[in-house]
CSV table of C-alpha atoms in Angstrom, one decimal:
chain,number,residue,atom,x,y,z
A,20,MET,CA,27.3,-7.8,11.6
A,21,ASN,CA,23.6,-7.4,12.3
A,22,LEU,CA,21.6,-6.4,15.3
A,23,HIS,CA,18.9,-8.8,16.6
A,24,GLY,CA,15.9,-6.6,16.1
A,25,GLY,CA,13.6,-9.3,17.7
A,26,GLN,CA,15.0,-8.4,21.1
A,27,GLN,CA,14.1,-4.7,20.9
A,28,GLU,CA,11.3,-3.3,23.1
A,29,PHE,CA,8.7,-0.8,21.9
A,30,ALA,CA,9.1,2.6,23.6
A,31,VAL,CA,12.4,1.5,25.1
A,32,ASN,CA,14.7,1.5,22.0
A,33,PHE,CA,12.3,2.0,19.1
A,34,TYR,CA,9.0,3.7,18.2
A,35,GLU,CA,8.1,4.1,14.5
A,36,THR,CA,9.3,1.5,12.0
A,37,TYR,CA,7.5,2.5,8.8
A,38,SER,CA,9.8,3.5,5.9
A,39,PRO,CA,8.3,4.4,2.4
A,40,VAL,CA,9.8,3.2,-0.9
A,41,VAL,CA,9.0,4.5,-4.4
A,42,SER,CA,6.1,2.8,-6.0
A,43,TRP,CA,6.6,1.0,-9.3
A,44,ALA,CA,3.8,3.2,-10.8
A,45,SER,CA,5.8,6.3,-10.1
A,46,ALA,CA,9.0,4.7,-11.4
A,47,ARG,CA,7.4,3.5,-14.6
A,48,LEU,CA,5.8,7.0,-15.1
A,49,LEU,CA,9.2,8.7,-14.8
A,50,LEU,CA,10.9,6.2,-17.1
A,51,ILE,CA,8.3,6.6,-19.8
A,52,HIS,CA,8.8,10.4,-19.6
A,53,SER,CA,12.5,10.0,-19.9
A,54,LEU,CA,12.0,7.9,-23.0
A,55,ILE,CA,9.6,10.4,-24.7
A,56,TYR,CA,11.9,13.4,-24.1
A,57,LYS,CA,15.2,11.5,-24.3
A,58,TRP,CA,16.3,12.5,-20.8
A,59,HIS,CA,19.6,11.2,-19.3
A,60,THR,CA,19.2,8.5,-16.7
A,61,ARG,CA,21.7,7.5,-14.0
A,62,GLN,CA,21.5,4.7,-11.4
A,63,VAL,CA,23.3,5.1,-8.1
A,64,ASP,CA,23.8,2.9,-5.0
A,65,PHE,CA,24.4,4.1,-1.5
A,66,THR,CA,27.2,1.9,-0.2
A,67,LEU,CA,26.4,0.3,3.2
A,68,ALA,CA,23.5,2.7,3.4
A,69,PHE,CA,22.1,2.1,6.9
A,70,PRO,CA,25.3,2.7,8.9
A,71,GLN,CA,25.7,6.1,7.2
A,72,ALA,CA,23.0,7.4,9.6
A,73,ASP,CA,23.5,7.9,13.3
A,74,ILE,CA,21.6,5.8,15.9
A,75,GLU,CA,18.2,7.0,17.2
A,76,PHE,CA,18.2,5.5,20.7
A,77,PRO,CA,21.1,4.3,23.0
A,78,ILE,CA,21.3,0.6,22.0
A,79,TYR,CA,23.5,-2.2,23.2
A,80,MET,CA,24.1,-5.5,21.6
A,81,LYS,CA,25.8,-8.8,22.7
A,82,MET,CA,29.3,-9.2,21.4
A,83,PRO,CA,29.2,-11.6,18.5
A,84,PRO,CA,31.2,-14.9,18.8
A,85,GLY,CA,34.8,-14.6,17.6
A,86,ILE,CA,35.1,-10.9,18.4
A,87,LYS,CA,38.1,-10.2,20.6
A,88,VAL,CA,38.6,-6.9,22.5
A,89,LYS,CA,41.4,-5.6,24.7
A,90,GLU,CA,39.3,-5.6,27.9
A,91,GLY,CA,36.6,-8.1,28.9
A,92,ASN,CA,34.7,-10.7,26.8
A,93,ARG,CA,31.1,-11.4,25.6
A,94,GLN,CA,30.1,-12.7,29.0
A,95,THR,CA,31.1,-9.4,30.9
A,96,HIS,CA,30.8,-6.7,28.2
A,97,ALA,CA,28.4,-5.5,25.5
A,98,LEU,CA,28.8,-3.3,22.4
A,99,LYS,CA,27.3,0.1,22.2
A,100,LEU,CA,26.0,1.1,18.8
A,101,LYS,CA,27.2,4.4,17.3
A,102,LYS,CA,25.7,4.0,13.9
A,103,ASN,CA,22.4,2.7,12.4
A,104,LEU,CA,23.3,-1.0,12.1
A,105,TYR,CA,21.3,-3.4,9.9
A,106,GLY,CA,18.8,-5.6,11.7
A,107,GLN,CA,17.2,-2.8,13.7
A,108,LYS,CA,13.4,-2.7,13.6
A,109,GLN,CA,13.6,1.0,12.7
A,110,GLY,CA,16.8,0.7,10.6
A,111,SER,CA,15.1,1.5,7.3
A,112,ARG,CA,13.2,4.4,8.7
A,113,ILE,CA,16.3,6.0,10.2
A,114,TRP,CA,18.1,5.7,6.8
A,115,PHE,CA,15.1,7.2,5.0
A,116,LEU,CA,15.0,10.2,7.4
A,117,HIS,CA,18.7,10.7,7.1
A,118,LEU,CA,18.7,10.7,3.3
A,119,THR,CA,15.7,12.9,3.2
A,120,LYS,CA,17.3,15.5,5.4
A,121,LYS,CA,20.5,15.5,3.3
A,122,LEU,CA,18.5,16.0,0.1
A,123,LYS,CA,16.5,18.8,1.5
A,124,GLU,CA,19.7,20.5,2.6
A,125,LEU,CA,20.8,20.3,-1.0
A,126,ASP,CA,17.6,22.2,-2.2
A,127,PHE,CA,15.8,19.1,-3.3
A,128,LYS,CA,12.0,19.3,-2.9
A,129,GLN,CA,10.0,16.3,-1.8
A,130,SER,CA,6.9,15.2,-3.6
A,131,ALA,CA,3.6,15.5,-1.8
A,132,PHE,CA,2.3,12.4,-3.5
A,133,ASP,CA,5.3,10.1,-3.4
A,134,GLU,CA,7.7,10.6,-0.5
A,135,CYS,CA,10.6,9.0,-2.4
A,136,ILE,CA,10.5,11.4,-5.3
A,137,PHE,CA,12.6,14.6,-5.1
A,138,THR,CA,13.1,17.4,-7.6
A,139,ARG,CA,15.7,20.2,-8.0
A,140,GLY,CA,14.7,22.3,-11.0
A,141,ASN,CA,14.3,19.8,-13.9
A,142,LEU,CA,16.4,17.2,-12.1
A,143,ILE,CA,14.4,14.3,-10.7
A,144,PHE,CA,15.6,11.7,-8.2
A,145,PHE,CA,13.7,8.7,-6.8
A,146,PHE,CA,14.9,5.8,-4.6
A,147,TYR,CA,14.0,2.4,-3.2
A,148,VAL,CA,15.8,2.1,0.1
A,149,ASP,CA,19.4,2.4,-1.1
A,150,ASP,CA,19.0,2.2,-4.9
A,151,GLY,CA,18.4,5.5,-6.6
A,152,VAL,CA,17.8,6.9,-10.1
A,153,PHE,CA,18.4,10.3,-11.5
A,154,LEU,CA,16.6,11.7,-14.5
A,155,CYS,CA,17.4,15.0,-16.2
A,156,PRO,CA,17.6,16.5,-19.7
A,157,ASP,CA,21.1,17.9,-18.7
A,158,LYS,CA,23.7,15.3,-18.0
A,159,THR,CA,25.9,17.9,-16.2
A,160,LYS,CA,23.2,18.5,-13.6
A,161,VAL,CA,23.2,14.7,-12.8
A,162,ASP,CA,27.0,14.8,-12.3
A,163,GLN,CA,26.7,17.9,-10.1
A,164,ALA,CA,24.0,16.2,-7.9
A,165,ILE,CA,26.1,13.1,-7.4
A,166,ASP,CA,29.1,15.4,-6.4
A,167,ASP,CA,26.8,17.3,-4.0
A,168,LEU,CA,25.7,14.1,-2.3
A,169,ARG,CA,29.3,13.0,-1.8
A,170,LYS,CA,30.2,16.4,-0.3
A,171,ALA,CA,27.3,15.9,2.1
A,172,ASN,CA,29.2,12.8,3.4
A,173,LEU,CA,27.0,10.2,1.7
A,174,ASP,CA,28.9,7.3,0.3
A,175,ILE,CA,27.4,6.8,-3.1
A,176,GLU,CA,28.4,4.7,-6.1
A,177,ASP,CA,27.7,5.9,-9.7
A,178,GLN,CA,26.5,2.8,-11.7
A,179,GLY,CA,25.8,4.5,-15.0
A,180,ASP,CA,22.7,4.0,-17.2
A,181,ILE,CA,19.9,1.8,-15.8
A,182,THR,CA,20.5,-1.8,-16.8
A,183,ASP,CA,19.1,-3.7,-13.7
A,184,TYR,CA,17.0,-2.1,-11.0
A,185,LEU,CA,15.4,-4.1,-8.2
A,186,GLY,CA,15.8,-7.3,-10.1
A,187,ILE,CA,14.3,-6.0,-13.3
A,188,ASN,CA,16.4,-6.0,-16.5
A,189,PHE,CA,16.3,-3.0,-18.8
A,190,THR,CA,17.2,-3.8,-22.4
A,191,TYR,CA,17.6,-0.8,-24.7
A,192,GLN,CA,16.5,-1.3,-28.3
A,193,LYS,CA,17.8,0.5,-31.4
A,194,ASP,CA,14.4,2.1,-32.0
A,195,GLY,CA,14.6,3.7,-28.6
A,196,THR,CA,12.2,1.4,-26.7
A,197,ILE,CA,13.0,-0.4,-23.5
A,198,ILE,CA,12.1,-4.0,-22.6
A,199,MET,CA,11.6,-4.6,-18.9
A,200,SER,CA,12.0,-8.3,-18.0
A,201,GLN,CA,12.9,-10.7,-15.1
A,202,PRO,CA,14.3,-13.8,-16.7
A,203,GLN,CA,16.5,-14.6,-13.6
A,204,LEU,CA,13.4,-14.7,-11.3
A,205,ILE,CA,11.6,-16.9,-13.8
A,206,ASP,CA,14.5,-19.3,-13.7
A,207,GLN,CA,14.3,-19.4,-9.9
A,208,ILE,CA,10.6,-20.2,-10.1
A,209,ILE,CA,11.2,-23.0,-12.6
A,210,GLN,CA,13.8,-24.4,-10.3
A,211,ASP,CA,11.6,-24.1,-7.3
A,212,VAL,CA,8.7,-26.1,-8.8
A,213,LYS,CA,11.2,-28.7,-10.2
A,214,LEU,CA,9.7,-28.4,-13.7
A,215,LYS,CA,10.5,-31.3,-16.0
A,216,PRO,CA,12.6,-30.4,-19.1
A,217,ASN,CA,10.1,-32.0,-21.5
A,218,SER,CA,7.0,-30.4,-20.0
A,219,HIS,CA,4.3,-29.1,-22.4
A,220,LEU,CA,4.5,-25.3,-22.8
A,221,PRO,CA,1.0,-23.7,-23.0
A,222,SER,CA,0.2,-20.4,-24.8
A,223,THR,CA,-1.8,-18.9,-22.0
A,224,PRO,CA,-1.2,-18.8,-18.2
A,225,ALA,CA,-4.6,-20.2,-17.2
A,226,LEU,CA,-7.0,-22.8,-18.6
A,227,ALA,CA,-10.1,-21.0,-20.1
A,228,THR,CA,-12.3,-23.9,-19.1
A,229,LYS,CA,-11.3,-24.2,-15.4
A,230,LEU,CA,-12.2,-21.9,-12.5
A,231,LEU,CA,-10.3,-22.7,-9.3
A,232,GLN,CA,-12.4,-23.5,-6.2
A,233,ARG,CA,-11.6,-24.6,-2.7
A,234,GLU,CA,-11.9,-28.3,-3.7
A,235,GLU,CA,-12.4,-29.8,-0.2
A,236,LYS,CA,-12.7,-33.3,-1.4
A,237,ALA,CA,-9.7,-33.2,-3.8
A,238,PRO,CA,-6.4,-35.0,-3.0
A,239,PRO,CA,-4.1,-32.9,-0.8
A,240,PHE,CA,-1.0,-31.3,-2.1
A,241,ASP,CA,2.1,-33.6,-1.6
A,242,GLY,CA,4.4,-30.7,-0.8
A,243,ARG,CA,6.8,-31.3,-3.7
A,244,PHE,CA,7.5,-27.5,-3.8
A,245,HIS,CA,7.0,-24.7,-1.4
A,246,TYR,CA,3.6,-23.5,-2.5
A,247,ARG,CA,3.5,-20.2,-0.6
A,248,SER,CA,7.1,-19.3,-1.6
A,249,VAL,CA,6.4,-19.8,-5.3
A,250,ILE,CA,3.2,-17.7,-5.1
A,251,GLY,CA,5.2,-14.9,-3.4
A,252,LYS,CA,7.7,-15.0,-6.3
A,253,LEU,CA,4.9,-15.1,-8.9
A,254,ASN,CA,3.3,-12.1,-7.2
A,255,TYR,CA,6.6,-10.1,-7.4
A,256,LEU,CA,7.0,-11.1,-11.0
A,257,ASP,CA,3.4,-10.1,-11.8
A,258,LYS,CA,3.8,-6.6,-10.1
A,259,GLY,CA,7.1,-6.0,-11.9
A,260,THR,CA,6.9,-6.9,-15.5
A,261,ARG,CA,4.3,-9.6,-16.2
A,262,PRO,CA,0.6,-8.4,-16.0
A,263,ASP,CA,-0.3,-11.3,-18.2
A,264,ILE,CA,-0.1,-13.7,-15.2
A,265,THR,CA,-1.9,-11.4,-12.8
A,266,TYR,CA,-5.3,-13.1,-12.9
A,267,ALA,CA,-3.9,-16.6,-12.8
A,268,THR,CA,-1.5,-15.9,-9.9
A,269,HIS,CA,-4.1,-14.2,-7.8
A,270,GLN,CA,-6.5,-17.1,-8.2
A,271,CYS,CA,-3.8,-19.5,-7.0
A,272,ALA,CA,-2.8,-17.2,-4.1
A,273,ARG,CA,-6.3,-17.6,-2.6
A,274,PHE,CA,-5.5,-21.2,-1.6
A,275,CYS,CA,-2.1,-20.7,0.1
A,276,GLU,CA,-3.5,-21.7,3.5
A,277,ASP,CA,-4.6,-25.2,2.3
A,278,PRO,CA,-3.6,-26.0,-1.3
A,279,LYS,CA,-4.8,-29.1,-3.0
A,280,GLU,CA,-3.2,-31.1,-5.7
A,281,ILE,CA,-5.3,-29.3,-8.4
A,282,HIS,CA,-4.0,-25.9,-7.1
A,283,ALA,CA,-0.4,-27.1,-7.4
A,284,GLN,CA,-1.0,-28.3,-10.9
A,285,ILE,CA,-2.4,-24.9,-11.9
A,286,VAL,CA,0.7,-23.2,-10.4
A,287,GLU,CA,2.9,-25.6,-12.5
A,288,TYR,CA,0.7,-24.6,-15.5
A,289,ILE,CA,1.6,-20.9,-15.0
A,290,VAL,CA,5.3,-21.8,-14.6
A,291,ARG,CA,5.2,-23.8,-17.9
A,292,TYR,CA,3.8,-20.7,-19.6
A,293,LEU,CA,6.5,-18.6,-18.1
A,294,LYS,CA,9.2,-21.0,-19.4
A,295,SER,CA,7.9,-20.5,-22.9
A,296,THR,CA,8.0,-16.7,-22.5
A,297,ARG,CA,11.1,-16.5,-20.3
A,298,ASN,CA,12.7,-13.4,-21.9
A,299,LYS,CA,9.4,-11.5,-22.4
A,300,GLY,CA,8.2,-8.6,-20.3
A,301,ILE,CA,6.9,-5.1,-20.8
A,302,VAL,CA,7.9,-3.2,-23.9
A,303,LEU,CA,8.0,0.5,-23.2
A,304,LYS,CA,7.3,2.2,-26.5
A,305,PRO,CA,5.5,5.5,-25.6
A,306,ASN,CA,3.1,7.1,-27.9
A,307,LYS,CA,2.8,10.9,-27.5
A,308,GLU,CA,-0.7,10.9,-29.0
A,309,LYS,CA,-2.1,8.9,-26.1
A,310,SER,CA,-2.5,10.4,-22.6
A,311,LEU,CA,-3.5,8.8,-19.3
A,312,GLU,CA,-5.9,6.0,-20.0
A,313,VAL,CA,-7.7,3.5,-17.7
A,314,TYR,CA,-9.4,0.3,-18.7
A,315,ALA,CA,-11.6,-1.1,-16.0
A,316,ASP,CA,-13.7,-4.3,-16.0
A,317,ALA,CA,-15.3,-6.6,-13.5
A,318,ASP,CA,-16.6,-10.2,-13.6
A,319,PHE,CA,-19.8,-10.4,-11.6
A,320,ALA,CA,-19.7,-13.3,-9.1
A,321,GLY,CA,-17.4,-15.1,-11.6
A,322,ASN,CA,-16.2,-17.6,-8.9
A,323,TRP,CA,-19.7,-18.6,-7.7
A,324,HIS,CA,-19.9,-22.3,-7.2
A,325,ALA,CA,-23.0,-23.9,-5.5
A,326,GLU,CA,-21.1,-26.8,-4.0
A,327,THR,CA,-18.4,-24.7,-2.2
A,328,ALA,CA,-20.4,-21.5,-1.5
A,329,ALA,CA,-21.3,-22.7,2.0
A,330,LEU,CA,-17.6,-23.2,2.8
A,331,ASP,CA,-16.1,-20.3,0.9
A,332,ALA,CA,-18.0,-17.0,1.1
A,333,SER,CA,-15.6,-15.4,-1.4
A,334,THR,CA,-17.2,-17.3,-4.2
A,335,ALA,CA,-20.0,-14.6,-4.1
A,336,LYS,CA,-17.5,-11.8,-4.6
A,337,SER,CA,-16.9,-10.2,-8.0
A,338,ARG,CA,-13.4,-9.8,-9.4
A,339,ALA,CA,-12.2,-6.3,-10.5
A,340,GLY,CA,-9.5,-5.8,-13.0
A,341,TYR,CA,-8.0,-2.6,-14.3
A,342,VAL,CA,-5.0,-1.2,-16.0
A,343,VAL,CA,-3.7,2.3,-16.1
A,344,THR,CA,-1.5,3.4,-19.0
A,345,LEU,CA,0.4,6.5,-19.8
A,346,HIS,CA,1.2,7.2,-23.4
A,347,GLY,CA,0.2,3.6,-24.2
A,348,CYS,CA,2.5,2.1,-21.6
A,349,PRO,CA,1.2,0.3,-18.5
A,350,ILE,CA,2.1,1.8,-15.2
A,351,ILE,CA,-0.5,0.2,-12.9
A,352,TRP,CA,-2.5,-3.1,-13.1
A,353,HIS,CA,-4.6,-5.0,-10.6
A,354,SER,CA,-6.8,-8.1,-10.4
A,355,LYS,CA,-8.6,-8.3,-7.1
A,356,LEU,CA,-11.8,-9.4,-5.4
A,357,ILE,CA,-14.2,-6.5,-4.6
A,358,ASN,CA,-14.6,-6.3,-0.8
A,359,GLN,CA,-18.3,-6.0,-0.7
A,360,ILE,CA,-20.9,-8.4,-2.2
A,361,CYS,CA,-22.2,-6.8,-5.4
A,362,LEU,CA,-25.8,-7.4,-6.3
A,363,SER,CA,-25.6,-6.8,-10.1
A,364,THR,CA,-23.2,-6.6,-13.0
A,365,THR,CA,-23.7,-2.8,-13.0
A,366,GLU,CA,-22.7,-2.5,-9.3
A,367,ALA,CA,-19.6,-4.7,-9.8
A,368,LYS,CA,-18.5,-2.7,-12.8
A,369,TYR,CA,-19.1,0.6,-11.0
A,370,CYS,CA,-17.2,-0.5,-7.9
A,371,CYS,CA,-14.3,-1.6,-10.2
A,372,LEU,CA,-14.4,1.8,-11.9
A,373,SER,CA,-14.2,3.5,-8.5
A,374,GLN,CA,-11.3,1.4,-7.4
A,375,ALA,CA,-9.4,2.1,-10.6
A,376,LEU,CA,-9.7,5.8,-10.1
A,377,ARG,CA,-8.4,5.6,-6.5
A,378,ASP,CA,-5.1,4.6,-8.1
A,379,THR,CA,-5.4,6.9,-11.0
A,380,ILE,CA,-6.2,10.2,-9.3
A,381,PRO,CA,-3.0,10.2,-7.2
A,382,ILE,CA,-1.1,9.6,-10.5
A,383,MET,CA,-2.9,12.6,-12.0
A,384,ASN,CA,-1.9,14.7,-9.0
A,385,LEU,CA,1.7,13.5,-9.2
A,386,LEU,CA,1.9,14.4,-12.9
A,387,LYS,CA,0.5,17.8,-12.2
A,388,GLU,CA,3.1,18.4,-9.4
A,389,LEU,CA,5.9,17.3,-11.7
A,390,ASN,CA,4.7,19.5,-14.5
A,391,GLU,CA,4.9,22.5,-12.1
A,392,HIS,CA,8.5,21.7,-11.1
A,393,SER,CA,10.3,19.8,-13.8
A,394,PHE,CA,8.2,18.2,-16.6
A,395,LYS,CA,7.9,21.4,-18.6
A,396,SER,CA,8.8,19.9,-21.9
A,397,GLU,CA,8.6,21.5,-25.4
A,398,GLY,CA,7.8,24.9,-24.0
A,399,SER,CA,4.4,24.1,-22.5
A,400,THR,CA,2.8,22.5,-19.5
A,401,PRO,CA,0.1,20.0,-20.6
A,402,LYS,CA,-3.2,19.7,-18.8
A,403,ILE,CA,-3.6,16.5,-16.9
A,404,HIS,CA,-6.6,14.5,-18.1
A,405,CYS,CA,-7.7,10.9,-17.8
A,406,GLN,CA,-9.9,8.9,-20.1
A,407,LEU,CA,-11.4,5.8,-18.6
A,408,PHE,CA,-12.9,3.0,-20.7
A,409,GLU,CA,-15.9,1.0,-19.4
A,410,ASP,CA,-18.0,-1.6,-21.1
A,411,ASN,CA,-21.2,-1.4,-19.0
A,412,MET,CA,-23.8,1.3,-19.7
A,413,GLY,CA,-25.3,1.1,-16.3
A,414,ALA,CA,-22.0,1.8,-14.6
A,415,LEU,CA,-21.4,4.7,-17.1
A,416,GLU,CA,-24.8,6.2,-16.3
A,417,ILE,CA,-24.2,6.1,-12.5
A,418,ALA,CA,-20.7,7.7,-12.9
A,419,ARG,CA,-21.9,10.5,-15.2
A,420,THR,CA,-25.2,11.3,-13.5
A,421,PRO,CA,-25.3,12.0,-9.7
A,422,LYS,CA,-28.8,10.4,-9.2
A,423,MET,CA,-29.7,7.8,-6.7
A,424,ARG,CA,-32.1,5.2,-8.1
A,425,PRO,CA,-34.0,2.6,-6.2
A,426,ARG,CA,-31.7,-0.2,-7.4
A,427,THR,CA,-28.4,1.7,-6.9
A,428,LYS,CA,-29.0,3.9,-3.8
A,429,HIS,CA,-27.5,1.2,-1.5
A,430,ILE,CA,-24.1,1.7,-3.1
A,431,ASN,CA,-22.0,3.3,-0.4
A,432,ASN,CA,-20.8,6.9,-0.9
A,433,VAL,CA,-17.2,5.7,-0.7
A,434,TYR,CA,-17.5,4.6,-4.3
A,435,HIS,CA,-18.6,8.1,-5.5
A,436,HIS,CA,-15.4,9.9,-4.6
A,437,PHE,CA,-14.4,10.7,-8.2
A,438,ARG,CA,-17.6,12.4,-9.3
A,439,GLU,CA,-16.1,15.8,-8.9
A,440,HIS,CA,-13.3,14.9,-11.3
A,441,VAL,CA,-15.9,13.8,-13.8
A,442,HIS,CA,-17.9,17.1,-13.3
A,443,MET,CA,-14.7,19.2,-13.8
A,444,LYS,CA,-13.9,17.1,-17.0
A,445,LEU,CA,-10.6,16.0,-15.5
A,446,VAL,CA,-11.8,12.4,-16.0
A,447,THR,CA,-13.8,11.3,-19.1
A,448,ILE,CA,-15.6,8.0,-19.0
A,449,THR,CA,-16.0,6.4,-22.4
A,450,TYR,CA,-17.8,3.2,-23.5
A,451,VAL,CA,-15.7,0.5,-25.1
A,452,PRO,CA,-16.9,-2.8,-26.5
A,453,THR,CA,-16.1,-5.9,-24.5
A,454,THR,CA,-14.0,-7.2,-27.3
A,455,ASP,CA,-11.8,-4.2,-27.0
A,456,GLN,CA,-11.7,-4.1,-23.1
A,457,THR,CA,-8.1,-4.7,-22.3
A,458,ALA,CA,-8.8,-5.2,-18.6
A,459,ASP,CA,-10.9,-8.3,-19.5
A,460,MET,CA,-7.7,-10.4,-19.2
A,461,LEU,CA,-7.4,-9.4,-15.6
A,462,THR,CA,-10.9,-10.7,-14.6
A,463,LYS,CA,-11.2,-14.1,-16.1
A,464,PRO,CA,-9.3,-16.8,-18.0
A,465,LEU,CA,-9.5,-16.1,-21.7
A,466,GLY,CA,-9.1,-18.2,-24.8
A,467,GLN,CA,-5.8,-18.0,-26.7
A,468,ASN,CA,-6.8,-15.6,-29.4
A,469,LEU,CA,-8.5,-13.0,-27.1
A,470,PHE,CA,-5.7,-13.3,-24.5
A,471,GLN,CA,-2.9,-12.8,-27.0
A,472,LYS,CA,-4.8,-9.8,-28.5
A,473,PHE,CA,-5.0,-8.0,-25.1
A,474,ARG,CA,-1.4,-9.1,-24.2
A,475,LYS,CA,-0.1,-7.5,-27.4
A,476,ARG,CA,-2.0,-4.3,-26.6
A,477,LEU,CA,-0.9,-4.1,-23.0
A,478,MET,CA,2.7,-5.5,-23.1
A,479,GLY,CA,3.8,-5.0,-26.7
A,480,TRP,CA,4.3,-8.7,-27.8
């Protein structure tokens, strides 16, 4: 039974509706740490989570058809909610506040950098709505925490070691590594696009010789599959376990409003590539010798096309691509158009560098916070340091030397936010040849050899 949230009125029976969830960057970071130090992991599920919390406002709902009561009927009576029923606009938020309150009463401390991460000594707990994960070097502390939550009147189910979390499969190998994959979602996408059984299976997700444009004169898409829905699933797959399709997916996503036949064919090309790599994903094999590393790259005005520029201003924008790794394992990756129009390759690379560090610095702060509370492993607390790799000397010079030059003084100060970290040597910016720039696969379509080289480095296969 659900409430019809569409009939709620602001300031009458709801105010705030936002509810945070743990980021995949934080989840991957914690899983990598558990692999390195062989911590115990435990997955839990809060049974019928939302109704475990009390209602926020007095709310009444129509009696559903088929419900019989001793007095009255659905024409003369209504139901008054006593618990936080699913369907409310603020349902997720009320549950989050309820769970947070219970955890704090049990002496858990909430992270200042990710609201869904809690620590109690060296016990760590994070959750995504009603799915939670415990990590701890001591198994008995996990058992105790679950018992404490039950005593706090939370209905919780112990599901054992992590095997499937938010649609992602976790396969444990004999050598201690973990493979994160989403074969079920790939099967759904293959079914959605009605892929033919004998279709050619390419070795890359994008044609190296084809840049997608608006294609105003091209034949319209015949609607043989739901273009926007398939793009949505590809986006979820990309953000979960498949950074190898990030660039290709984002290019196709630009044309959801009015896709042409050529755009649909490129989507099918991505799906054919996925079919050939159905069981693949990210191989988490941490290397203690590597710390926090960032590879940042940009393709200056790579989508520029004279024929469509007048109709599509985004062709003048440069594409930024970056990947953040911890101990050699990817935790963040993005491929996106830079908001402003860059006037040179140097400016495009520098803007990408700045965007990459906007994601990286919060991760550095989270690592520092966790080290203070629970990540004290092997008797020491390591210093958090980030090494960033860039293949443009102009961008390197701007980042290292705080000097405004005639050709670069127009760059807005918003892109200089990380200079203090460079000055304090918390971030080291290092030159890397383009042939070793892993983020290159996130900015443009690559040939088979170079693509597979970077895929192996980033994903482990």
